[in-house]
Short mmCIF file of C-alpha atoms in Angstrom, two decimals:
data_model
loop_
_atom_site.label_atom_id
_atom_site.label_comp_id
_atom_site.label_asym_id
_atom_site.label_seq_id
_atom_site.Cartn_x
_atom_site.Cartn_y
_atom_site.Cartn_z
CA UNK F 197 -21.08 -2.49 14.11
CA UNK F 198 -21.23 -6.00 13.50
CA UNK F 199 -22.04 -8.50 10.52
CA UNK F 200 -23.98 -11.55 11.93
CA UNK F 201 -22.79 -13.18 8.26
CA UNK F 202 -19.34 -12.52 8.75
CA UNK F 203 -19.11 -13.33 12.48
CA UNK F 204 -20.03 -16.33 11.63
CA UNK F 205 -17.50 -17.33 9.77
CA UNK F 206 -14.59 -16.39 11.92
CA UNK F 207 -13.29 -19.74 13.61
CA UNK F 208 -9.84 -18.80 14.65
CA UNK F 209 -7.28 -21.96 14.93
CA UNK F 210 -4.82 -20.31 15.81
CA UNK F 211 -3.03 -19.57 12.45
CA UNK F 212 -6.07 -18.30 10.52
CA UNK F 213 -8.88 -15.81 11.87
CA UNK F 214 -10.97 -17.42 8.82
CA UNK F 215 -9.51 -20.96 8.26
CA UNK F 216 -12.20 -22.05 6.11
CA UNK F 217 -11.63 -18.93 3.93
CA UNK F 218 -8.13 -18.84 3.84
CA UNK F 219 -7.07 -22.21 2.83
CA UNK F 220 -10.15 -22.99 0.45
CA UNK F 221 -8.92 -24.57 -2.35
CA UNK F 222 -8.36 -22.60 -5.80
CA UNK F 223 -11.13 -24.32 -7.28
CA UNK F 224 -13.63 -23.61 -4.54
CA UNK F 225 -11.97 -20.32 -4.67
CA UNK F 226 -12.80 -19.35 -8.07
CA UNK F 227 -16.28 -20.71 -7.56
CA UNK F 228 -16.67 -18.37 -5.09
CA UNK F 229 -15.23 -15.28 -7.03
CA UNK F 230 -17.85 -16.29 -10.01
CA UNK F 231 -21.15 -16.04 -7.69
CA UNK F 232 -19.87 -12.53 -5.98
CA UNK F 233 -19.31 -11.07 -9.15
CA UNK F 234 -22.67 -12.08 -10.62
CA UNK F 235 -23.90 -10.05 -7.32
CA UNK F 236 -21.48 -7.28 -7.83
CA UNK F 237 -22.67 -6.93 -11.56
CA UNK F 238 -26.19 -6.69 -10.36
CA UNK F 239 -24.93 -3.74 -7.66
CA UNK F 240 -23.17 -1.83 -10.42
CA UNK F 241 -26.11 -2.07 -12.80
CA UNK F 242 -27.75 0.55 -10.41
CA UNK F 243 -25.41 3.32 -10.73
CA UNK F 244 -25.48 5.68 -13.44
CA UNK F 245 -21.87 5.38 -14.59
CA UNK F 246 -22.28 1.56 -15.01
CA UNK F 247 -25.83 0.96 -16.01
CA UNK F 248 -24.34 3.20 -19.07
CA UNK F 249 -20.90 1.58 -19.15
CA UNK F 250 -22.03 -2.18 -18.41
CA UNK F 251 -25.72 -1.27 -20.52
CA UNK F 252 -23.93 -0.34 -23.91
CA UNK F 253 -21.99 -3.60 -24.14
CA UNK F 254 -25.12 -5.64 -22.91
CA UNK F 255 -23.36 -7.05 -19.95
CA UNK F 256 -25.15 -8.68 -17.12
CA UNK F 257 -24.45 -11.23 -14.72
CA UNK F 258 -25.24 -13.74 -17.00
CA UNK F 259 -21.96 -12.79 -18.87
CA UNK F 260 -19.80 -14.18 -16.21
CA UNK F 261 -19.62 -18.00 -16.33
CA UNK F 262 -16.06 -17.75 -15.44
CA UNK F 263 -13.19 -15.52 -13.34
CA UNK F 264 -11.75 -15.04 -16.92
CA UNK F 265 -14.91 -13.95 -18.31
CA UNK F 266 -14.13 -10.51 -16.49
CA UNK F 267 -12.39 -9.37 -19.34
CA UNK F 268 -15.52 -8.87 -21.18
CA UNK F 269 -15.94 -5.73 -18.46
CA UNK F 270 -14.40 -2.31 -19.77
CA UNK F 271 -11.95 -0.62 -17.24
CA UNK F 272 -12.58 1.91 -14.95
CA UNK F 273 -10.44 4.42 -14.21
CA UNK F 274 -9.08 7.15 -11.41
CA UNK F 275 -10.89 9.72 -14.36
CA UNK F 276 -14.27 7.76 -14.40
CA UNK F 277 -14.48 8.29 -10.27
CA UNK F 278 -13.58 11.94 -10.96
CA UNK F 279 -16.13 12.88 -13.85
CA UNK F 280 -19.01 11.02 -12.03
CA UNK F 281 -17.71 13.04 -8.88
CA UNK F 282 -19.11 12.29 -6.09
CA UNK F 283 -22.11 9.53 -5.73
CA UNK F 284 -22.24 8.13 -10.06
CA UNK F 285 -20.82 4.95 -9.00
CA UNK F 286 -23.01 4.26 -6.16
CA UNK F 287 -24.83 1.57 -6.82
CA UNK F 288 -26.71 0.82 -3.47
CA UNK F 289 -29.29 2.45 -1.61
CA UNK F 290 -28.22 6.41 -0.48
CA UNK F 291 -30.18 5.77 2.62
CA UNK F 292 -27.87 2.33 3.71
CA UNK F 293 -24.53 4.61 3.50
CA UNK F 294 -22.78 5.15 7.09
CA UNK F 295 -19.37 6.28 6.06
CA UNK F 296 -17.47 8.80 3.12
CA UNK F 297 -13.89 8.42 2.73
CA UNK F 298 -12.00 10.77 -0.40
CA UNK F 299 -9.09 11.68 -1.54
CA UNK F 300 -7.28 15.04 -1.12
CA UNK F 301 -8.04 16.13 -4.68
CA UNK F 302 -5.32 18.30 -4.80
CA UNK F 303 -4.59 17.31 -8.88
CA UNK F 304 -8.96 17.87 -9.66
CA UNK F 305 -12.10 16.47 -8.43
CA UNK F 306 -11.16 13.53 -5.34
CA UNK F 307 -12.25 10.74 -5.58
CA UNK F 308 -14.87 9.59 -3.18
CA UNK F 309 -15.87 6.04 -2.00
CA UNK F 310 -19.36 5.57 0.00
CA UNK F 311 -19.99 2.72 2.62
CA UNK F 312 -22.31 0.78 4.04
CA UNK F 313 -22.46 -1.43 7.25
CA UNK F 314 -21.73 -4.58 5.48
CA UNK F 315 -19.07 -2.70 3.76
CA UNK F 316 -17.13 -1.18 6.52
CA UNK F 317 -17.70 -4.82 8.47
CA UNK F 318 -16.48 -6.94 5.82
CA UNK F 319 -13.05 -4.37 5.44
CA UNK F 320 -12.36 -4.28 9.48
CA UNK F 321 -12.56 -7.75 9.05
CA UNK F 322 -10.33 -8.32 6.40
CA UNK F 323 -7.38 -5.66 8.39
CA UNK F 324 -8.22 -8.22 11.89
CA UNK F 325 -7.69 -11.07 9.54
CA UNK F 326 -3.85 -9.43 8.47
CA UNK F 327 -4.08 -8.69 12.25
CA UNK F 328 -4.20 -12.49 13.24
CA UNK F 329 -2.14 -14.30 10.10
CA UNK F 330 1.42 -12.36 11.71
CA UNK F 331 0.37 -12.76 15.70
CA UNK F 332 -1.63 -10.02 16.73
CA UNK F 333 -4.32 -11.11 19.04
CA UNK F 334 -7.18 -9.66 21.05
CA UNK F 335 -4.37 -9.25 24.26
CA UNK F 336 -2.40 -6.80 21.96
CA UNK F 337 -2.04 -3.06 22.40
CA UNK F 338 -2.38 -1.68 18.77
CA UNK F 339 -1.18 1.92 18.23
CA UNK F 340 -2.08 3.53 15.15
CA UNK F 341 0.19 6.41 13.66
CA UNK F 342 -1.86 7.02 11.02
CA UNK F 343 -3.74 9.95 9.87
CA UNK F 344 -7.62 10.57 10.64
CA UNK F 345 -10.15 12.04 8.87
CA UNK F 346 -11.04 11.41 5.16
CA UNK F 347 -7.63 9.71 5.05
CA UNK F 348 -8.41 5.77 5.58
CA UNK F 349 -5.44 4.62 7.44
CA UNK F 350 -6.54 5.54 10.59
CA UNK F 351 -10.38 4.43 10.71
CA UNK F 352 -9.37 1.28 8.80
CA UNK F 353 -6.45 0.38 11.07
CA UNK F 354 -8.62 1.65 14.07
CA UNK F 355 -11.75 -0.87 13.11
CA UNK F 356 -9.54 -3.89 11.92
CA UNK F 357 -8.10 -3.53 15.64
CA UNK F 358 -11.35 -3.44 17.70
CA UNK F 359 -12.61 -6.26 15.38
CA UNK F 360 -10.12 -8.39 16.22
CA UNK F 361 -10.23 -7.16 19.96
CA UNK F 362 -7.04 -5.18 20.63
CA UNK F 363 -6.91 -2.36 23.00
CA UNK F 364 -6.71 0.57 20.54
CA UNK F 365 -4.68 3.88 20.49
CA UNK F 366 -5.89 6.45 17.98
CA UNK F 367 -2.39 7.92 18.08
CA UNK F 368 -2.84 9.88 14.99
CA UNK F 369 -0.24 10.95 12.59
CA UNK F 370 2.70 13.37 14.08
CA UNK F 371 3.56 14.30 17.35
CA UNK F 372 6.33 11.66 17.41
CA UNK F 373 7.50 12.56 21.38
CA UNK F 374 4.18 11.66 21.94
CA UNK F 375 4.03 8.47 20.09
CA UNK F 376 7.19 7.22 22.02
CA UNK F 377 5.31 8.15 25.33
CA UNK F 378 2.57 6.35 23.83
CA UNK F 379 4.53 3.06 23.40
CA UNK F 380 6.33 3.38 26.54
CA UNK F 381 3.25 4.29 28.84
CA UNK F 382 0.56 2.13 27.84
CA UNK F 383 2.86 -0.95 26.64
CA UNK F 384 1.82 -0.78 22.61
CA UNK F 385 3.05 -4.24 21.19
CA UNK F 386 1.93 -3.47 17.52
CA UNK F 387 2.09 0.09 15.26
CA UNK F 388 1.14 1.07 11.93
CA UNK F 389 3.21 3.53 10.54
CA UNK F 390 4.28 4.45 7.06
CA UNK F 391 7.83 3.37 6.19
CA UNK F 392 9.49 6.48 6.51
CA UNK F 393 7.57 8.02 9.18
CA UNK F 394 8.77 4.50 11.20
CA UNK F 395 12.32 5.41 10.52
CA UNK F 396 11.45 9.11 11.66
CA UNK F 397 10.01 7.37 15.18
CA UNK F 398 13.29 5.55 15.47
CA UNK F 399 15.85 8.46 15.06
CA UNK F 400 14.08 10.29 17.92
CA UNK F 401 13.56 7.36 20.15
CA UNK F 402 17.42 7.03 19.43
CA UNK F 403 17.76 10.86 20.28
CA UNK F 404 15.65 10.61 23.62
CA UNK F 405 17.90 7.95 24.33
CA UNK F 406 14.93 5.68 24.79
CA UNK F 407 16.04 1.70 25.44
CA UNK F 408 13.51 -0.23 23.17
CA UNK F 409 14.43 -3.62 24.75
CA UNK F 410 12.55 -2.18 27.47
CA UNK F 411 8.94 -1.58 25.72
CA UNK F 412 6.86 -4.49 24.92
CA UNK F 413 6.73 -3.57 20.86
CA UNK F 414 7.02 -5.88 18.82
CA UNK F 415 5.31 -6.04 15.54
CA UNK F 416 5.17 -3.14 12.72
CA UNK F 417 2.79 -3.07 9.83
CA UNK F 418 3.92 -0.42 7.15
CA UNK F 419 2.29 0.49 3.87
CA UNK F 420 0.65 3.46 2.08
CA UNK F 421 4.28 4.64 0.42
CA UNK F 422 6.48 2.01 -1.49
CA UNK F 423 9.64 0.81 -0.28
CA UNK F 424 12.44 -1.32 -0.68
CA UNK F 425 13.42 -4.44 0.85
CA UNK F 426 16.37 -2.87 1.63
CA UNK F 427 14.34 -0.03 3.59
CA UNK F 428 12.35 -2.61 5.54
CA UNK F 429 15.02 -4.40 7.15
CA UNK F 430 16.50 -1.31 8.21
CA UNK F 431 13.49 -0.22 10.07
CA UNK F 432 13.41 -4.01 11.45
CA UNK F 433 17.02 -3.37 12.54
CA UNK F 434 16.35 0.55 14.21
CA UNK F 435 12.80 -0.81 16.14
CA UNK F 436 13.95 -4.33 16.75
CA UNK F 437 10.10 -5.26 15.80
CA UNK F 438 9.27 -7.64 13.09
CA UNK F 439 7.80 -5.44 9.94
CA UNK F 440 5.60 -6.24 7.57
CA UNK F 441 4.58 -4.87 4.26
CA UNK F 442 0.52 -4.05 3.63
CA UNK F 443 -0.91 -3.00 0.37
CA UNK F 444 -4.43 -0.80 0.27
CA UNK F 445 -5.97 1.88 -1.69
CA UNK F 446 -9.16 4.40 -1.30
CA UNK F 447 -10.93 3.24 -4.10
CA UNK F 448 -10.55 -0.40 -2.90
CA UNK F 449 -11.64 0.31 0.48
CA UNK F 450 -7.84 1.66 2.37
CA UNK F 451 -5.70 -0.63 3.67
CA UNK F 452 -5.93 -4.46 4.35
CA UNK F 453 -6.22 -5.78 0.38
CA UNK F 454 -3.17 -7.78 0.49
CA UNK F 455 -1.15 -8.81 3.63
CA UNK F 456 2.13 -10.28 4.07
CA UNK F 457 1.87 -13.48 6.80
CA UNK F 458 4.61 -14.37 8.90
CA UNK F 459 7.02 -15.29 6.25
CA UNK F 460 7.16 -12.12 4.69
CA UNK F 461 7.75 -13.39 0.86
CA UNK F 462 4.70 -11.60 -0.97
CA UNK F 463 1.54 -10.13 0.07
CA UNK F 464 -1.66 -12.53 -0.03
CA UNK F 465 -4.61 -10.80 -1.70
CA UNK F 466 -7.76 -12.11 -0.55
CA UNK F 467 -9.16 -13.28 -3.09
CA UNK F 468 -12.72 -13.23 -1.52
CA UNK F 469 -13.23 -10.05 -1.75
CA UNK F 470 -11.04 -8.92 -4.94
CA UNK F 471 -9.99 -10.23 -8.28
CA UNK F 472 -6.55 -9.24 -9.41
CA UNK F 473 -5.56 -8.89 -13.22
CA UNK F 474 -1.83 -8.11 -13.66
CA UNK F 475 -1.84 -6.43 -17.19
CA UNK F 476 0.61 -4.64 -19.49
CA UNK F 477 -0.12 -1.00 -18.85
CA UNK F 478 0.69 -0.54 -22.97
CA UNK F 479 -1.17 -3.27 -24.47
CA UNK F 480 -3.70 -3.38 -21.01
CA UNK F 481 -3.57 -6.96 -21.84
CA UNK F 482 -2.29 -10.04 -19.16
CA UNK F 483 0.33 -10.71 -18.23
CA UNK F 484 1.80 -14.10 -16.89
CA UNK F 485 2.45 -14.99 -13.40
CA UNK F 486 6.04 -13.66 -12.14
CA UNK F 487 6.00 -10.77 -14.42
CA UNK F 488 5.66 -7.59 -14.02
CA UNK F 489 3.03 -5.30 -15.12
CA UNK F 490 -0.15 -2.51 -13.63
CA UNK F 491 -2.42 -4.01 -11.03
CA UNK F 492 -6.06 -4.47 -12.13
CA UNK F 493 -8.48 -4.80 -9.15
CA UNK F 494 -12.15 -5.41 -8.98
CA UNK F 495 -14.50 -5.57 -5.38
CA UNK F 496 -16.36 -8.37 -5.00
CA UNK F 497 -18.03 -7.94 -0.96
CA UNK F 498 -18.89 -4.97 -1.44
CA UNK F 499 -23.14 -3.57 -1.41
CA UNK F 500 -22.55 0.19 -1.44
CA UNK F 501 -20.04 1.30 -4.17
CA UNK F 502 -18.41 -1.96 -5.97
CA UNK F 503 -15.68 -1.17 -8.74
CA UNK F 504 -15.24 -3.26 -12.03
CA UNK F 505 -11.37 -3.83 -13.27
CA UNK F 506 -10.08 -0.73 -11.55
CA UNK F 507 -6.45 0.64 -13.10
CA UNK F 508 -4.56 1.08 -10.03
CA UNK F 509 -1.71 2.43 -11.47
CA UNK F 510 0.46 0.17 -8.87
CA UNK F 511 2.88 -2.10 -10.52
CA UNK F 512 3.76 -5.54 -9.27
CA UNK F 513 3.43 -9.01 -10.40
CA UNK F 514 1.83 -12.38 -9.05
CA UNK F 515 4.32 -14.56 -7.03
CA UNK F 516 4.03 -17.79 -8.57
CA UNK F 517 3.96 -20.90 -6.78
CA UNK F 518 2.37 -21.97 -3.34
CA UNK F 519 3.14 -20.08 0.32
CA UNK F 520 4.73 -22.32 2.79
CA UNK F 521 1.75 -20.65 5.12
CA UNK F 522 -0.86 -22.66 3.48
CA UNK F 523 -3.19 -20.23 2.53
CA UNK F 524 -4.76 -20.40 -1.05
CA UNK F 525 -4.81 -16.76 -1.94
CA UNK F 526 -2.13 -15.57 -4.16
CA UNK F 527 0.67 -13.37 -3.44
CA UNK F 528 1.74 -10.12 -4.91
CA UNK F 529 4.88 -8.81 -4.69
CA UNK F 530 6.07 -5.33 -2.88
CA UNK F 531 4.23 -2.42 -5.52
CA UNK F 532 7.83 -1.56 -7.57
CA UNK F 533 6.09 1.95 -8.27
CA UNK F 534 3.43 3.86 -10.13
CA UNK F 535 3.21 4.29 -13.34
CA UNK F 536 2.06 8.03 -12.95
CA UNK F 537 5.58 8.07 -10.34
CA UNK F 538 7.86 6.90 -12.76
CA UNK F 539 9.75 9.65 -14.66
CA UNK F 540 11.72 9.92 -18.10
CA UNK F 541 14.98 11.32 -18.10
CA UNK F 542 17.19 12.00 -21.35
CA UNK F 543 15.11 9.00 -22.50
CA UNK F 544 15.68 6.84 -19.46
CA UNK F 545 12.25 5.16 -17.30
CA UNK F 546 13.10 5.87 -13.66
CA UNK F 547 11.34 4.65 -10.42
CA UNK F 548 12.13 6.88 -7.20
CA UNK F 549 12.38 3.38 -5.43
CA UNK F 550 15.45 2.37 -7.75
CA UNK F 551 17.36 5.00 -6.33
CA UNK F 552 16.79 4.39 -2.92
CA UNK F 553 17.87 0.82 -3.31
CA UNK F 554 20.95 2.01 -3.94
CA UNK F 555 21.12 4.73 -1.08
CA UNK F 556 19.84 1.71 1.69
CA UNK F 557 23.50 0.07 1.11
CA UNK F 558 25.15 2.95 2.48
CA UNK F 559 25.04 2.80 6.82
CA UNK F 560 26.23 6.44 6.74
CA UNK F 561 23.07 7.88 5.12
CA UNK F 562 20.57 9.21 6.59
CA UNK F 563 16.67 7.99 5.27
CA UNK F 564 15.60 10.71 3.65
CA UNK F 565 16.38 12.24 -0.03
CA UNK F 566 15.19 14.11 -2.59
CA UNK F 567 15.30 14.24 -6.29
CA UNK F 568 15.53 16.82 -8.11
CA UNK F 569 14.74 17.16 -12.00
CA UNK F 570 16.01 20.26 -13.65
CA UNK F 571 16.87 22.01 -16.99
CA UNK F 572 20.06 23.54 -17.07
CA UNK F 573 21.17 25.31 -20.67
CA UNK F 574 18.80 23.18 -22.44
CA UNK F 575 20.13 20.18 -20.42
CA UNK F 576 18.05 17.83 -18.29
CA UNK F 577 19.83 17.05 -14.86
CA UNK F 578 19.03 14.69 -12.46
CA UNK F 579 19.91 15.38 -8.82
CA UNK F 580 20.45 13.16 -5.71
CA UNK F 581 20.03 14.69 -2.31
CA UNK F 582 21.11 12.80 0.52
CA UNK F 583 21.08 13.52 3.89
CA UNK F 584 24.67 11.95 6.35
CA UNK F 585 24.09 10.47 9.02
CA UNK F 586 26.66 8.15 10.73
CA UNK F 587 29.52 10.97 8.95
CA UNK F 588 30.28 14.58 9.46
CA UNK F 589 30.05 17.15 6.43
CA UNK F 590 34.07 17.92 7.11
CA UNK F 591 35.35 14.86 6.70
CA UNK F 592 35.88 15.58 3.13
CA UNK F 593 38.06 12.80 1.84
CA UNK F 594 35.35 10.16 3.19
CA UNK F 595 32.87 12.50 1.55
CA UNK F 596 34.17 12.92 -1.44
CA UNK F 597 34.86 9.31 -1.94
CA UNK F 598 31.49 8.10 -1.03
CA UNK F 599 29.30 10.81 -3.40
CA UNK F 600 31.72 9.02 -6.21
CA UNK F 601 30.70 5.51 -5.06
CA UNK F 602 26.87 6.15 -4.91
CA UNK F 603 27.12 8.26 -8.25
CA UNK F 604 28.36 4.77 -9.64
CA UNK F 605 26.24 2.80 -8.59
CA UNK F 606 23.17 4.89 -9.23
CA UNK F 607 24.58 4.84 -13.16
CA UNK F 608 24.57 1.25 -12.80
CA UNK F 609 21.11 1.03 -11.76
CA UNK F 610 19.25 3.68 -13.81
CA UNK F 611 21.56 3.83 -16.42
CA UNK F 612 22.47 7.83 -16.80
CA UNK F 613 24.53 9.17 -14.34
CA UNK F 614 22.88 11.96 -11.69
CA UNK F 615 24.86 14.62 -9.74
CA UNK F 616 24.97 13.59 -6.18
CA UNK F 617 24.95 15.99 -2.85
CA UNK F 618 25.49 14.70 0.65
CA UNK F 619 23.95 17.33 3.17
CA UNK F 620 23.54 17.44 6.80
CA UNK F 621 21.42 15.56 8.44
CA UNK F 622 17.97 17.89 9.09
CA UNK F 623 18.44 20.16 5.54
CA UNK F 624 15.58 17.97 3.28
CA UNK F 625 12.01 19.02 4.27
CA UNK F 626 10.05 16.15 6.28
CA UNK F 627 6.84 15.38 5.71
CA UNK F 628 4.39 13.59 9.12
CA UNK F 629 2.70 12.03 5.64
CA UNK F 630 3.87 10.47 3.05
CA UNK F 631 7.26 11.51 1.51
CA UNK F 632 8.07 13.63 -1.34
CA UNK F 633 10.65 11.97 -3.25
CA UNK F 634 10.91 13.77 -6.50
CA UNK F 635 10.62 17.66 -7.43
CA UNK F 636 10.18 18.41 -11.22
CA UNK F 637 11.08 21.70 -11.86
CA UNK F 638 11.21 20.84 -16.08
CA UNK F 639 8.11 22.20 -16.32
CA UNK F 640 8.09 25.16 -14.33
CA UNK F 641 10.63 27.16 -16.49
#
């Protein structure tokens, strides 16, 4: 497939794939986001859900004078995909869609987003674009661990890479001997992988004994689960690649919204083809930049199935200030968590990733963990199973010592104090997708 209106704005200069794009100043910027959401509105005005939605508050393009003038647009919700399950928010023509991606649905109806050509050109453009900004070039071999299927880390990894030119291995997600065989064999330089899935790869290429310095890999990209800082460099350290964070969702496409360039300090969301709103997920209403709150996110190149102010549930927070990269489009910081992930314990708001920042300071710990969320005589208890790595179960004293140190400094972190378990290395399930962090047995009883 190809986009004769996007082609022709890719002049690569040898930092940007899009130059022109990329560094356009803010105000040229905004003047931009202003004329694709008067197009979007028109779009959306042809589906069902928002000629109602959009037709009941008399909004039209003509509304929008200004970015800010999008919060004159109502909301839309994971809920509103699922009740107008599967084609109410189309708005373009039935007969211009090429592609389907969904959901599992495993909690009710999935969620569905429809494509057309421009749509699925414009989105392997933006992933060749995150491609380019940290080095990748057309000379690359690009091996994609992701899943397949309805799942859109694979196909949107796999078009990004042909769009920008690289030879392309449709690994698929799994199989992890045959990954390394992969890397080794056909000389992959760059791999997407999930974070923990990448620190699965390098446990068995350390188990095969395989010598990394001798395979031409060199660049990561990791999204699709959040992680730490912490976590990152780790996987840096186990690969000896360079990693760096993405940020993507279904119902914005799949991957290749916001991209981290080469100096890996916040993700730039291209601001082309979304407008971010960082809001207080009580109030719903904005936040400044640097603070945290829910992510807000509304298409703006898309002809098939735009969304208006969609709650992603992801919180994070504008990095304020300018990136020493140059480019115009603002950053976002790593996604701290979901606000349907957090839990509540004895009164206490915890984030799964707050506890692995802890377990990341400990080089005898394995990567993976559970947590467990119980009732025990009327009690809630919180327990923290880690797997050892770099210590045997026997060596009690060290043991010992170490469950006391982490239970600390989890209590200093999330404020209560969980039980903590070391176990041996292979006991927690694994999972080729991504992890399961927390079990909630409260409600089971």
């Amino acid at each position: 497939m190809t986009d004769e209106k996007i082609m022709a704005t890719i002049k690569p200069d040898g930092e940007c794939w899009q130059p022109e794009i990329e560094k356009m100043p803010r105000e040229q910027l905004r003047q931009l986001q202003v004329k694709k959401l008067k197009e979007t509105i028109n779009v959306c005005l042809n589906s069902p859900f928002y000629k109602k939605r959009l037709g009941d508050l008399g909004i039209t393009a003509d509304s929008i004078q200004t970015p800010e003038d999008i919060r004159k647009i109502p909301f839309t919700t994971k809920q509103d995909l699922r009740e107008n399950y599967p084609f109410g928010l189309v708005g373009g023509n039935m007969d211009d869609a090429v592609r389907l991606h969904s959901s599992s649905g495993t909690t009710g109806q999935p969620t569905v987003v429809v494509y057309s050509e421009h749509d699925i050109c414009s989105w392997a453009n933006m992933i060749a674009r995150n491609m380019y900004m940290v080095g990748c070039r057309k000379n690359d071999v690009f091996q994609n661990s992701s899943g397949y299927g309805m799942f859109t880390g694979g196909l949107g990894f796999q078009y990004g890479s042909e769009w920008l030119g690289c030879m392309t291995l449709p690994a698929g997600s799994g199989f992890t001997k045959r990954q390394i065989k992969f890397i080794t064999d056909y000389g992959t330089t760059c791999l997407h992988a999930i974070p923990s899935y990448a620190i699965r790869l390098a446990e068995v290429i350390k188990d095969e004994g395989v010598d990394l310095s001798k395979t031409k890999l060199h660049t990561l990209f990791i999204g699709a689960e959040p992680h730490t800082e912490e976590q990152r460099r780790r996987i840096e350290r186990m690969l000896g690649v360079k990693a760096y964070n993405s940020f993507g969702m279904t119902e914005m496409n799949g991957p290749g919204v916001a991209f981290e360039c080469k100096y890996q300090d916040g993700m730039h969301l291209w601001e082309d083809n979304y407008i971010v709103e960082i809001v207080d997920p009580d109030t719903l209403e904005p936040v400044p930049d640097g603070e945290m709150g829910e992510m807000v996110l509304t298409t703006l190149d898309r002809t098939m199935m735009p969304i208006l102010r969609y709650r992603t549930r992801d919180l994070t927070r504008i990095i304020p200030g300018e990136c020493k990269c140059g480019r115009t489009h603002r950053r976002i910081d790593r996604i701290k968590g979901r606000t349907d992930d957090m839990f509540i314990i004895k009164g206490v708001n915890v984030f799964p990733m707050q506890v692995e920042k802890i377990l990341v300071q400990y080089p005898g710990l394995g990567s993976n963990y559970l947590i467990t969320l119980d009732t025990i005589d009327d009690v809630d208890v919180m327990t923290v199973e880690v797997e050892i790595d770099g210590l045997e179960t026997d060596m009690y004293p060290e043991i010992q010592k170490m469950t006391k140190d982490i239970q600390r400094a989890l209590k200093e972190e999330i404020l209560l104090t969980p039980q903590v378990k070391l176990v041996k290395k292979g006991s927690l399930p694994t999972s080729e997708g991504k992890a399961v962090r927390v079990h909630d047995l409260r409600n089971n009883k």
